[in-house]
Short mmCIF file of C-alpha atoms in Angstrom, two decimals:
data_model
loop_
_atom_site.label_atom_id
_atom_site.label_comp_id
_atom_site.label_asym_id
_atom_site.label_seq_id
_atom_site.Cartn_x
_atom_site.Cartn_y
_atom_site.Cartn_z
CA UNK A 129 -1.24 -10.38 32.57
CA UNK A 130 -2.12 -6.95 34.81
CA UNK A 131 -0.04 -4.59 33.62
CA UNK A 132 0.37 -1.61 36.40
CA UNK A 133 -0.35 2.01 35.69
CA UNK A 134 -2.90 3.88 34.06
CA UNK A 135 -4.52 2.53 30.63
CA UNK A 136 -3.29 5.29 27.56
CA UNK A 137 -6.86 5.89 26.09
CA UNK A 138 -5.11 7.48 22.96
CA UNK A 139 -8.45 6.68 20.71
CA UNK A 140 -9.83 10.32 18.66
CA UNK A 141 -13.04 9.67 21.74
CA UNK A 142 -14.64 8.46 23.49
CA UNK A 143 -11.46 10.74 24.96
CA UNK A 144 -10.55 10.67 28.64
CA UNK A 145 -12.90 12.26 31.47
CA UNK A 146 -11.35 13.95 33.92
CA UNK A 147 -11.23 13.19 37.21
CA UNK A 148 -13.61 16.22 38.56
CA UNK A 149 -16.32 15.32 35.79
CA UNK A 150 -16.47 11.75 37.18
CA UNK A 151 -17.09 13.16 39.88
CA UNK A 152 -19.82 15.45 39.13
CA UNK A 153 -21.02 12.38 37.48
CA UNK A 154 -21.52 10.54 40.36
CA UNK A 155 -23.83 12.82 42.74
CA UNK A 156 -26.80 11.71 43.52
CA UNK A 157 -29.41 11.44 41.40
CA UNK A 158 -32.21 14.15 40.89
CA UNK A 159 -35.83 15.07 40.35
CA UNK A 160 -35.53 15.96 36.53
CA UNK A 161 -39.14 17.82 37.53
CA UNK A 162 -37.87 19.80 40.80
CA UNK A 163 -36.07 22.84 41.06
CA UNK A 164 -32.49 21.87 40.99
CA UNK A 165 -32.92 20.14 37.56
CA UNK A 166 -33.99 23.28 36.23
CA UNK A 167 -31.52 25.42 37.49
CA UNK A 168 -28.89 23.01 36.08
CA UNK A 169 -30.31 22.75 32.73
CA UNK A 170 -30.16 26.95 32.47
CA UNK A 171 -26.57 26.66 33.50
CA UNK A 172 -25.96 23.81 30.85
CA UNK A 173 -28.01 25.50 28.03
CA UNK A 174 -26.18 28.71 28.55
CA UNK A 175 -23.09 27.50 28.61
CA UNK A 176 -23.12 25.32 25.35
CA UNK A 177 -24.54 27.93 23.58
CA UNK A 178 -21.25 29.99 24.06
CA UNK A 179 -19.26 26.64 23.21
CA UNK A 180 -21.07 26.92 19.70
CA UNK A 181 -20.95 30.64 19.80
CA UNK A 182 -24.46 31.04 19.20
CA UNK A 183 -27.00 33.44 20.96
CA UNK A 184 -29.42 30.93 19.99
CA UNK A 185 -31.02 28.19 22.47
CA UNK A 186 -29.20 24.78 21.55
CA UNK A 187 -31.24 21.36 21.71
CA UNK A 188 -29.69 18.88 24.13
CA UNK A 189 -30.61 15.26 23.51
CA UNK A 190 -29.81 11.97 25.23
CA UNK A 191 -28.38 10.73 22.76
CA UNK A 192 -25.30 10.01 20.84
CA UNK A 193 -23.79 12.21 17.99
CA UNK A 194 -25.51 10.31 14.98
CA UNK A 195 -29.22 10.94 17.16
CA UNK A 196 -28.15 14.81 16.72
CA UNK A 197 -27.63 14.45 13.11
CA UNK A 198 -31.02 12.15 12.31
CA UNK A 199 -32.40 15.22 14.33
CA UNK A 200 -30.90 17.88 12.14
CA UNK A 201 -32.62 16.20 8.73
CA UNK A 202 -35.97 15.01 10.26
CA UNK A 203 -36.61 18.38 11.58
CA UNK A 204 -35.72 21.02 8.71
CA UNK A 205 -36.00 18.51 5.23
CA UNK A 206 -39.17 16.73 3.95
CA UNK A 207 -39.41 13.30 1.75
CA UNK A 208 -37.64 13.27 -1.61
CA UNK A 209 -35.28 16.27 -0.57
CA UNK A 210 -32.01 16.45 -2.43
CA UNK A 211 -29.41 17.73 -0.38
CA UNK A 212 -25.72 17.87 -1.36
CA UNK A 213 -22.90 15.69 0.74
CA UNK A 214 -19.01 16.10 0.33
CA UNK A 215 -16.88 12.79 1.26
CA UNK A 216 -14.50 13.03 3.67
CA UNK A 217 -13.86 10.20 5.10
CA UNK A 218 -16.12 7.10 6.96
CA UNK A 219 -18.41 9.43 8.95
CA UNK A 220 -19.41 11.58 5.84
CA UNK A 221 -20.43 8.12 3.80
CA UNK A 222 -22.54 7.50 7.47
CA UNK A 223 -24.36 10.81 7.24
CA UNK A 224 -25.21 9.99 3.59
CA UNK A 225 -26.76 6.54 4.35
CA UNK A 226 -28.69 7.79 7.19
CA UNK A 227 -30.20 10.12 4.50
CA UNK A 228 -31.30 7.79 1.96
CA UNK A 229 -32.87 5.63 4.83
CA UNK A 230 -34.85 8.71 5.62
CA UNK A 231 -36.30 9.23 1.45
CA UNK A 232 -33.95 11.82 1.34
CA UNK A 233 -31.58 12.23 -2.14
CA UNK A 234 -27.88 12.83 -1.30
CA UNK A 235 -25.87 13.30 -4.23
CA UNK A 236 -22.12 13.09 -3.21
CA UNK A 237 -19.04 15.08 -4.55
CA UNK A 238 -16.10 12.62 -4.57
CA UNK A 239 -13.38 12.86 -2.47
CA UNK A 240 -10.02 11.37 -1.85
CA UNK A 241 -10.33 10.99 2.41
CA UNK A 242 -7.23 13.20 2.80
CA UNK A 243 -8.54 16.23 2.30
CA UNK A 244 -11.59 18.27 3.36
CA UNK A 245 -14.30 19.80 1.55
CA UNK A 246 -13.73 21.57 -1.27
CA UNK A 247 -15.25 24.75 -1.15
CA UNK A 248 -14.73 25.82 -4.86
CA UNK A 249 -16.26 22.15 -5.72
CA UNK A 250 -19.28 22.91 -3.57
CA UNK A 251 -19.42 25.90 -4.93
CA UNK A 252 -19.44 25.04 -8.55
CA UNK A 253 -22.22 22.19 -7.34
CA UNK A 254 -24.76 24.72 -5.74
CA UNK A 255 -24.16 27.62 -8.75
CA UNK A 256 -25.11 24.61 -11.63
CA UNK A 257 -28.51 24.27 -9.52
CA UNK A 258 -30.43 27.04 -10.90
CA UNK A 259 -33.45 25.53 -9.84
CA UNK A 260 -32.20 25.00 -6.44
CA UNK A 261 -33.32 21.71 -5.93
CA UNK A 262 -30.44 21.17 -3.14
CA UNK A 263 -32.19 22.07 0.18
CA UNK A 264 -29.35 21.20 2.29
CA UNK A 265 -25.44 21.33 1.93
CA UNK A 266 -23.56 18.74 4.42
CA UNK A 267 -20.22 18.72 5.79
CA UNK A 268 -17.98 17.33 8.38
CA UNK A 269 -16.02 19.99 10.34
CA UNK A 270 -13.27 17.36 11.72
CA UNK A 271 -13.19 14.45 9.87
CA UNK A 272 -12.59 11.88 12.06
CA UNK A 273 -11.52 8.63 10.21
CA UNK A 274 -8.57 10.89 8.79
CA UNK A 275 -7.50 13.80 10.76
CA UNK A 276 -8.75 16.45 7.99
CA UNK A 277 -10.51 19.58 9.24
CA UNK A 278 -12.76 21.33 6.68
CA UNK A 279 -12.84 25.01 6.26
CA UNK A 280 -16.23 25.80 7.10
CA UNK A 281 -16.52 29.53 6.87
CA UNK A 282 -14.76 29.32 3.01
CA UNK A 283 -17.28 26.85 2.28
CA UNK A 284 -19.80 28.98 3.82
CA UNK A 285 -18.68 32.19 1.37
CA UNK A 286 -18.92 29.24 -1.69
CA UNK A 287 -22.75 28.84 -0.55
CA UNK A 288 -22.98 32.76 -0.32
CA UNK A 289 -21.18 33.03 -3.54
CA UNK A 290 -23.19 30.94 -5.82
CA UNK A 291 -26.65 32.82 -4.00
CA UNK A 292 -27.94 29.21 -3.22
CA UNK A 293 -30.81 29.40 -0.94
CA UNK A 294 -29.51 25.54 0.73
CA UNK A 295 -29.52 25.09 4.33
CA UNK A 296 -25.87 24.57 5.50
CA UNK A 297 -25.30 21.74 8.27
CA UNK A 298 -22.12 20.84 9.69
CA UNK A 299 -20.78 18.11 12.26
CA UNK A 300 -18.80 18.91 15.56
CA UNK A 301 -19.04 15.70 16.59
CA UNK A 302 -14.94 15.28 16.82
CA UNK A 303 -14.08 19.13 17.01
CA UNK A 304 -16.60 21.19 19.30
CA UNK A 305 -14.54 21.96 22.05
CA UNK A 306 -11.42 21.44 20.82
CA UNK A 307 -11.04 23.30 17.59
CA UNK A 308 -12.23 27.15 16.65
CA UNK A 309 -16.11 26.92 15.85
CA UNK A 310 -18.46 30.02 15.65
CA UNK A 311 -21.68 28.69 14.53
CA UNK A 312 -23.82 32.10 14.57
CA UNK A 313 -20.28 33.97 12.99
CA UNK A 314 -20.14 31.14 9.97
CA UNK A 315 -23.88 31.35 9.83
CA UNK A 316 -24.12 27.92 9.77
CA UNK A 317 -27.79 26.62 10.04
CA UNK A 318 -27.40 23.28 11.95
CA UNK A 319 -24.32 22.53 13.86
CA UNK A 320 -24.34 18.82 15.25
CA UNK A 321 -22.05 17.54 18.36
CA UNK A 322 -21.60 14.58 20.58
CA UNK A 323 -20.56 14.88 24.64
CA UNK A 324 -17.61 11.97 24.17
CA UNK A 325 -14.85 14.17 22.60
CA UNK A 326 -13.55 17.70 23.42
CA UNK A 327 -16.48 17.75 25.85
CA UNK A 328 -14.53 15.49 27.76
CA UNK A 329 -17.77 13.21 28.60
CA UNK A 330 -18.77 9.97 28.37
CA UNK A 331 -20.98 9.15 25.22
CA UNK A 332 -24.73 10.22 25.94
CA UNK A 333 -25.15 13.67 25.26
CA UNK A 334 -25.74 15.22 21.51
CA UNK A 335 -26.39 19.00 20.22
CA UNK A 336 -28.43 20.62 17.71
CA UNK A 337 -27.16 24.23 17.76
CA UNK A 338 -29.71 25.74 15.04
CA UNK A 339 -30.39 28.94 13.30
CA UNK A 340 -33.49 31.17 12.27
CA UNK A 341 -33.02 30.01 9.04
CA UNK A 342 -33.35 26.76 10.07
CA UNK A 343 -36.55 26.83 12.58
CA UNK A 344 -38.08 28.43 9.80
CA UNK A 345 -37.67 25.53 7.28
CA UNK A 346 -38.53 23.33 10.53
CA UNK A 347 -42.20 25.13 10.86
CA UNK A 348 -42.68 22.93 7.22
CA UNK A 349 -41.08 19.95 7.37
CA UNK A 350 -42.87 17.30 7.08
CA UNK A 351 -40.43 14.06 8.31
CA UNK A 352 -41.92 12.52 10.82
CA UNK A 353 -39.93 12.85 14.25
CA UNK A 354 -41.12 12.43 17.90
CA UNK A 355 -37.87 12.25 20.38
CA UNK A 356 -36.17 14.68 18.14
CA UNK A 357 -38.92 17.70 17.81
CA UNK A 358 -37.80 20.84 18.09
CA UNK A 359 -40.76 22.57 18.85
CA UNK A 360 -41.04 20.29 22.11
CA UNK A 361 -37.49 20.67 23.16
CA UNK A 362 -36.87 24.04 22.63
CA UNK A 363 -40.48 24.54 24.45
CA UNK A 364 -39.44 22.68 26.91
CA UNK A 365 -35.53 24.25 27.52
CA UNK A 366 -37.14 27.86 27.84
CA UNK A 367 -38.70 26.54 31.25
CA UNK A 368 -35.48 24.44 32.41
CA UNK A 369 -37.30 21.58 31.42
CA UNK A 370 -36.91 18.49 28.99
CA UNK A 371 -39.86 16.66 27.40
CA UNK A 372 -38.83 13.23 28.45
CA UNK A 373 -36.38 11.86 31.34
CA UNK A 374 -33.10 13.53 30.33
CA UNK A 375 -29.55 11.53 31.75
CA UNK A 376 -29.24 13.76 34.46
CA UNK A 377 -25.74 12.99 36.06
CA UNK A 378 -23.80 13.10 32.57
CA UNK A 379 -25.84 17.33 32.84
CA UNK A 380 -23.49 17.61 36.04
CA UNK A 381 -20.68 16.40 34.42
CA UNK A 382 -21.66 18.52 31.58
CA UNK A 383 -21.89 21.16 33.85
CA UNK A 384 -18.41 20.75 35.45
CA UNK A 385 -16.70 20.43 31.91
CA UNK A 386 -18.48 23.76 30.71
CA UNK A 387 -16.51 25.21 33.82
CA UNK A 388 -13.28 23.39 33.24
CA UNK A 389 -13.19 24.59 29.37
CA UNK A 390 -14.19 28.43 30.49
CA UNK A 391 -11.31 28.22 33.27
CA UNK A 392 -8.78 27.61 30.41
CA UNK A 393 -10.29 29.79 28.15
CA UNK A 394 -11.44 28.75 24.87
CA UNK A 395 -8.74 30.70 22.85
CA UNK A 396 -6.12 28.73 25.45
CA UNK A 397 -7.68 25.41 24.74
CA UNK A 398 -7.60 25.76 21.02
CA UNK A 399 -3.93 26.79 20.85
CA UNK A 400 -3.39 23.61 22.65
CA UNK A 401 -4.46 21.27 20.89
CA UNK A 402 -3.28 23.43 17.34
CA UNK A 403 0.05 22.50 19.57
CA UNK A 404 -0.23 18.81 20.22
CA UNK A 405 -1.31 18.46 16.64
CA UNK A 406 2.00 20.10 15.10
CA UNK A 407 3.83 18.09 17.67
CA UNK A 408 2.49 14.71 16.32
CA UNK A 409 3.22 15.54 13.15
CA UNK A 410 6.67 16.70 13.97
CA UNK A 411 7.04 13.01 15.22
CA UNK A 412 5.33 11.23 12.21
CA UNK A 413 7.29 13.17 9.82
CA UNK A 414 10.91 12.83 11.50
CA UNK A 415 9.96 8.83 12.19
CA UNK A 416 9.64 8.98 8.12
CA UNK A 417 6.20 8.19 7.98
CA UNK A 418 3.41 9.75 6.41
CA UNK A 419 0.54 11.85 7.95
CA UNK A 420 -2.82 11.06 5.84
CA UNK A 421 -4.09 14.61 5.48
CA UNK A 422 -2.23 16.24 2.72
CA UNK A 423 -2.91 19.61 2.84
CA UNK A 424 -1.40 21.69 5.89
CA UNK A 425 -4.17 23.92 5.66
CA UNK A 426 -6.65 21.22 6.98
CA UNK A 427 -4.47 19.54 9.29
CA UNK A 428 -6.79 18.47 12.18
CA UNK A 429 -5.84 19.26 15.57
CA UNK A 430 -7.24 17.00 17.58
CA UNK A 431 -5.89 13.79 15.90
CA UNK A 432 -3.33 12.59 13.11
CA UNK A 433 -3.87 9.49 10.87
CA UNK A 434 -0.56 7.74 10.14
CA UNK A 435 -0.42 5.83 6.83
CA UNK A 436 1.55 2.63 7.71
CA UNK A 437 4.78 1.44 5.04
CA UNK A 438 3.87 -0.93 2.63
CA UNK A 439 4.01 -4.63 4.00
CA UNK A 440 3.10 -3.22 7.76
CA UNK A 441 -0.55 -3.78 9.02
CA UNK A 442 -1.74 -0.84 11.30
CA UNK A 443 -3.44 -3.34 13.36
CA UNK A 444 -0.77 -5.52 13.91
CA UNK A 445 0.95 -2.35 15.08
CA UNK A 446 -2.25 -1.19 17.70
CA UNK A 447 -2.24 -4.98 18.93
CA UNK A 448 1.45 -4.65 19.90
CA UNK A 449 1.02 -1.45 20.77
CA UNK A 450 -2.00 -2.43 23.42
CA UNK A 451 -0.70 -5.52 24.33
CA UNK A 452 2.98 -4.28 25.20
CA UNK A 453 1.92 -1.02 26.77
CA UNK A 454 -1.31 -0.46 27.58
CA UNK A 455 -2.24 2.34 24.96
CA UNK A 456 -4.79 2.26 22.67
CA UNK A 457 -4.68 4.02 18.95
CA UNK A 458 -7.67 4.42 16.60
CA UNK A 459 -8.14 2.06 13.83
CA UNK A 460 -8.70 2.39 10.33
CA UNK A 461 -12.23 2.59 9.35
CA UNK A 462 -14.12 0.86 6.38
CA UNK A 463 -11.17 1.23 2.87
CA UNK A 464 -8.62 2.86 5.32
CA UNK A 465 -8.78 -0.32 7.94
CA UNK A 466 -5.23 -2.04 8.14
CA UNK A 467 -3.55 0.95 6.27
CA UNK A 468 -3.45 4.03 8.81
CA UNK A 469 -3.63 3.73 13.10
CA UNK A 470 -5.23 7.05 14.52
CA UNK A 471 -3.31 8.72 17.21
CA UNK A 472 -5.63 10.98 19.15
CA UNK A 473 -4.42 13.93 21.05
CA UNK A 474 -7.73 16.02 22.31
CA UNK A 475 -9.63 16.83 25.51
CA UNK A 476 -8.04 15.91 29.04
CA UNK A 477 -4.91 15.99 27.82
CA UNK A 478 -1.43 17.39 29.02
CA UNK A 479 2.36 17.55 27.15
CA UNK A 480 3.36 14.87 29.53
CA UNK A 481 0.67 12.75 28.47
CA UNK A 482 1.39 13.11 24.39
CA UNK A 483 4.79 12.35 25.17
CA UNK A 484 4.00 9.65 26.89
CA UNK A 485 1.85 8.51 23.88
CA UNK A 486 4.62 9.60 21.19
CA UNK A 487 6.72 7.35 23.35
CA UNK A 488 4.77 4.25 22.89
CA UNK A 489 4.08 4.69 19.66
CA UNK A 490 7.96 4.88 18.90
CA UNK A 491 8.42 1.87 20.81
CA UNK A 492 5.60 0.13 19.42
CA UNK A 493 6.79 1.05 15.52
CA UNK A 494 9.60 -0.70 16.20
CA UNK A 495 8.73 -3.90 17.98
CA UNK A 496 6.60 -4.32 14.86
CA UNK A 497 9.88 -3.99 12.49
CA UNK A 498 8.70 -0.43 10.84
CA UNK A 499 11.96 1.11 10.07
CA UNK A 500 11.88 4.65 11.25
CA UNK A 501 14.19 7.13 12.76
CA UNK A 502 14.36 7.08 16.53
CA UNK A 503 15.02 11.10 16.60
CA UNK A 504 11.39 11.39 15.97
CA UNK A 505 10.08 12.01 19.20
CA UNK A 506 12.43 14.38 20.11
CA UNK A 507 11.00 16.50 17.20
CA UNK A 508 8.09 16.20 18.84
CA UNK A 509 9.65 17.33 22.72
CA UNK A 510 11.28 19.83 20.95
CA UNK A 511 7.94 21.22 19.88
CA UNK A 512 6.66 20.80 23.52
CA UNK A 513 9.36 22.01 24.89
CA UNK A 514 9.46 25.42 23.40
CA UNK A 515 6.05 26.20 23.41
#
């Protein structure tokens, strides 16, 4: 059955593109070796290296986030390099499996996916390495299988702290754009991202933002890499150019959200989504459910993870939820699937349009027999409302 109105793309990304990106999207295609290209790929390459807030040049691949991060090991580690990895959730475990396929040695501190990572922990890993075999230290900014942001410039002072000489990378995949980064301020030394989330693009477009620290270690590394060399692309960027056919149209669209973010402001666009988030919550909490992330401190802003009540599967719930009206929620990925449904509320994205989502959700909750208080998402207008 058609069902009228728009589809509710309430997934933590791919988010919604908005209506003028499509449209930048959709000129006509260009000589990626004339003129125009290069004066778009400037534009682009400026302007993302203020999204990272770094007055280095950032790397632009076509590519999706997990190309980014296979760039940001190939190009600063060598083979048998032990780097350090905190679980966060689903896409942490990824990044460690993608470094063991490489020869690299990840040894992982243990965590409980509903909070981030623990500075003191890392801390306490890096100071017992006297002999500093850790070359890298690995995090995810905005966990995205559980609505946990880590604090990245405490974990940064833990590295600092313990004088451990380790490389510190960090994904943006599900929080550049959306959520308070400074990569050159943290002095982070690899900073990976994806286009499909606060970038409010389609999937095709990943990031290396990188630091001196981290070219340096690149002038020795010794992991093979081809698409992903830095010396070629960052060669390459300083004359407008790529090495290889780049995915021109998604640069225009780039191009046109760089100018939609900067028209909001950054500081605007934060508060925003710090707003939707505490809204959700308000919802999720006065429903009588639980929010996964236990610790206010790291509550993510640009989704929530609802733990469903015992004897209630959270896919049962999205079905219903899809089927009746048209929305779709994020599922629960790898131990969490069946147990929590991801409500994401980042990028294009207005009060009207969470409400809209709260709404269905409510509605959905109880078509699937969750008992919960209806007065939940007027906790949530209320927030909206006063804001």
């Amino acid at each position: 059955m058609t069902i009228s109105g728009r589809h509710f793309l309430q997934i933590p990304g791919p988010s919604n593109v908005p209506d003028s990106v499509l449209h930048a999207i959709s000129m006509p295609t260009i000589d990626h070796r004339g003129p125009a290209f290069k004066e778009l790929f400037r534009h682009v390459l400026t302007g993302m290296a203020d999204i990272f807030g770094t007055s280095n040049q950032v790397v632009i691949y076509p590519a999706t986030g997990t190309g980014a991060w296979e760039a940001a090991l190939v190009n600063t580690l060598n083979p048998g390099d032990e780097i350090l990895c905190f679980e966060t959730g689903h896409f942490s475990s990824l990044w460690k499996s993608m470094a063991e396929k490489w020869g690299l040695k990840p040894t992982v501190i243990a965590g409980d996916w509903r909070t981030g990572a623990d500075p003191q922990k890392i801390g306490e890993a890096l100071a017992a390495d006297t002999d500093h075999r850790f070359k890298a230290v690995c995090v995810v900014h905005n966990e995205t299988s559980t609505g946990v942001t880590s604090r990245i410039p405490e974990i940064r002072a833990a590295i600092d702290a313990a004088d451990h000489p380790a490389l510190f990378m960090v994904d943006t995949i599900s929080s550049l754009g959306s959520v308070d980064y400074r990569h050159d301020e943290w002095r982070v030394d690899v900073t990976v991202s994806g286009s499909q989330k606060g970038l409010m693009l389609p999937p095709g477009l990943s990031f290396n933002a990188v630091s001196d620290k981290a070219l340096e270690a690149h002038e020795t590394s010794t992991l093979p890499k081809s698409v992903w060399n830095w010396t070629e692309m960052l060669a390459a960027g300083r004359n407008g150019m790529t090495p290889y056919t780049p995915n021109t149209n998604i640069l225009y669209g780039l191009k046109e959200s760089l100018r939609l973010l900067n028209e909001e402001g950054l500081d605007n666009v934060f508060a925003r989504h710090i707003r939707f988030g505490e809204a959700t919550r308000a919802a999720v909490e006065a429903w009588g459910l639980e929010v996964l992330c236990t610790n206010e401190s790291e509550y993510s802003p640009v989704l929530t993870a609802v733990v469903m009540p015992e004897g209630h599967d959270a896919d049962e719930l999205r079905k219903i939820i899809l089927d009746r009206f048209d929305m779709s929620l994020g599922a629960g990925l790898s131990k969490l699937q069946g147990t929590v449904f991801r409500i994401g509320h980042l990028g294009d994205l207005n009060d009207l349009t969470l409400a809209g989502t709260l709404a269905g959700v409510q509605m959905g909750l109880q078509l699937a027999g969750v008992k919960i208080d209806p007065a939940g998402l007027g906790a949530a207008l209320d927030i909206l409302r006063e804001s």
